[in-house]
Amino acid sequence: PWQGRSIASSKLHMLEFSAFLEQPQDPETFNKHLFVHIGQSNPTFSDPYLEAVDIRQIYDKFPEKKGGLKELFEKGPPNAFFLVKFWADLSANLQDDSSFFYGVSSQYESSENMIITSSTKVCSFGKQVVEKVETEYARFENGRYVFRIHRSPLCEYMINFIHKLKHLPEKYMMNSVLENFTILQVVTNRDTLETLLCIAYVFEVSTSEHGAQHHIYRLVKD
Amino acid sequence: SKQEQVPMRKRQLPASFWEEPRLA
């Protein structure tokens, strides 16, 4: 049931995604603040399919040259492409403190045993500014293969970006900066180079009292 | 070289794209 209702292709299903800040309170406890979060969902066949977005509406927000979003989509498979609109929670009190940990964790599952590569490109005005590439091996758990990218440290560029964003006095100013800030994550099978998931992330600042929010869309080309 | 981009508000996107969910 998750196909078409969550971030899942026929080969790989994203279970969870979060970018967070851990602030130690005392030697034994810490506060965890989630900037963005996609939690575990258990869709059923009665749930509606994700809404679709025409991928051409967002091409220019992501790298357009060789290996860009257009080329990736043309290569397919089309059911591996998603757009996530995040409303990020920037309500945390950020101080420059080396004991703070900024991280990203994500989890995936598959019925296939494989080695995955996750490329995460941060883009400004559609141009890549930094890229992180991670390789994960599968663990067989409860009848399926699980991949965990656990507490991957956020890069210096992103930490500075969050701090600068936080310093802007008004939310509309933050949203104006975020209009030209995007992230493209591409998960591939390391050995076959097949695209397993391609997720385009776009952002606004949350105005909710309930923290980070998101909408997920299927990317299509009619 | 920054290209002049069409603002997101002027693109064909679902209405939900601009509606922050209010989930607890």
GROMACS .gro file of N, CA, C and O in nm, chain B residues 2-5 7 9-12 14 17 19-23:
model
   64
  224LYS      N    1   2.305   3.457  -1.174
  224LYS     CA    2   2.174   3.415  -1.125
  224LYS      C    3   2.068   3.446  -1.229
  224LYS      O    4   2.051   3.559  -1.270
  225GLN      N    5   1.998   3.340  -1.271
  225GLN     CA    6   1.891   3.360  -1.368
  225GLN      C    7   1.769   3.416  -1.298
  225GLN      O    8   1.744   3.386  -1.183
  226GLU      N    9   1.693   3.496  -1.368
  226GLU     CA   10   1.567   3.545  -1.313
  226GLU      C   11   1.469   3.428  -1.314
  226GLU      O   12   1.438   3.373  -1.420
  227GLN      N   13   1.420   3.388  -1.197
  227GLN     CA   14   1.332   3.273  -1.191
  227GLN      C   15   1.187   3.317  -1.171
  227GLN      O   16   1.161   3.420  -1.111
  229PRO      N   17   0.865   3.319  -0.975
  229PRO     CA   18   0.837   3.291  -0.834
  229PRO      C   19   0.752   3.164  -0.820
  229PRO      O   20   0.667   3.136  -0.905
  231ARG      N   21   0.509   3.101  -0.638
  231ARG     CA   22   0.366   3.133  -0.629
  231ARG      C   23   0.300   3.140  -0.767
  231ARG      O   24   0.179   3.127  -0.778
  232LYS      N   25   0.380   3.167  -0.870
  232LYS     CA   26   0.324   3.181  -1.004
  232LYS      C   27   0.331   3.051  -1.084
  232LYS      O   28   0.301   3.048  -1.202
  233ARG      N   29   0.376   2.944  -1.019
  233ARG     CA   30   0.387   2.817  -1.091
  233ARG      C   31   0.263   2.731  -1.067
  233ARG      O   32   0.188   2.754  -0.974
  234GLN      N   33   0.247   2.631  -1.156
  234GLN     CA   34   0.131   2.542  -1.142
  234GLN      C   35   0.162   2.435  -1.038
  234GLN      O   36   0.224   2.334  -1.067
  236PRO      N   37  -0.007   2.234  -0.669
  236PRO     CA   38  -0.135   2.209  -0.601
  236PRO      C   39  -0.159   2.312  -0.490
  236PRO      O   40  -0.062   2.364  -0.433
  239PHE      N   41   0.024   2.289  -0.164
  239PHE     CA   42   0.165   2.328  -0.159
  239PHE      C   43   0.184   2.451  -0.070
  239PHE      O   44   0.291   2.473  -0.014
  241GLU      N   45  -0.038   2.525   0.184
  241GLU     CA   46  -0.114   2.508   0.308
  241GLU      C   47  -0.035   2.422   0.406
  241GLU      O   48  -0.022   2.302   0.387
  242GLU      N   49   0.016   2.487   0.508
  242GLU     CA   50   0.092   2.412   0.608
  242GLU      C   51  -0.003   2.320   0.686
  242GLU      O   52  -0.104   2.368   0.738
  243PRO      N   53   0.029   2.190   0.694
  243PRO     CA   54  -0.059   2.102   0.772
  243PRO      C   55  -0.062   2.146   0.918
  243PRO      O   56   0.036   2.201   0.967
  244ARG      N   57  -0.174   2.125   0.982
  244ARG     CA   58  -0.188   2.167   1.124
  244ARG      C   59  -0.199   2.045   1.213
  244ARG      O   60  -0.288   2.033   1.294
  245LEU      N   61  -0.108   1.954   1.194
  245LEU     CA   62  -0.116   1.829   1.271
  245LEU      C   63  -0.038   1.843   1.401
  245LEU      O   64   0.067   1.904   1.405
   0.00000   0.00000   0.00000
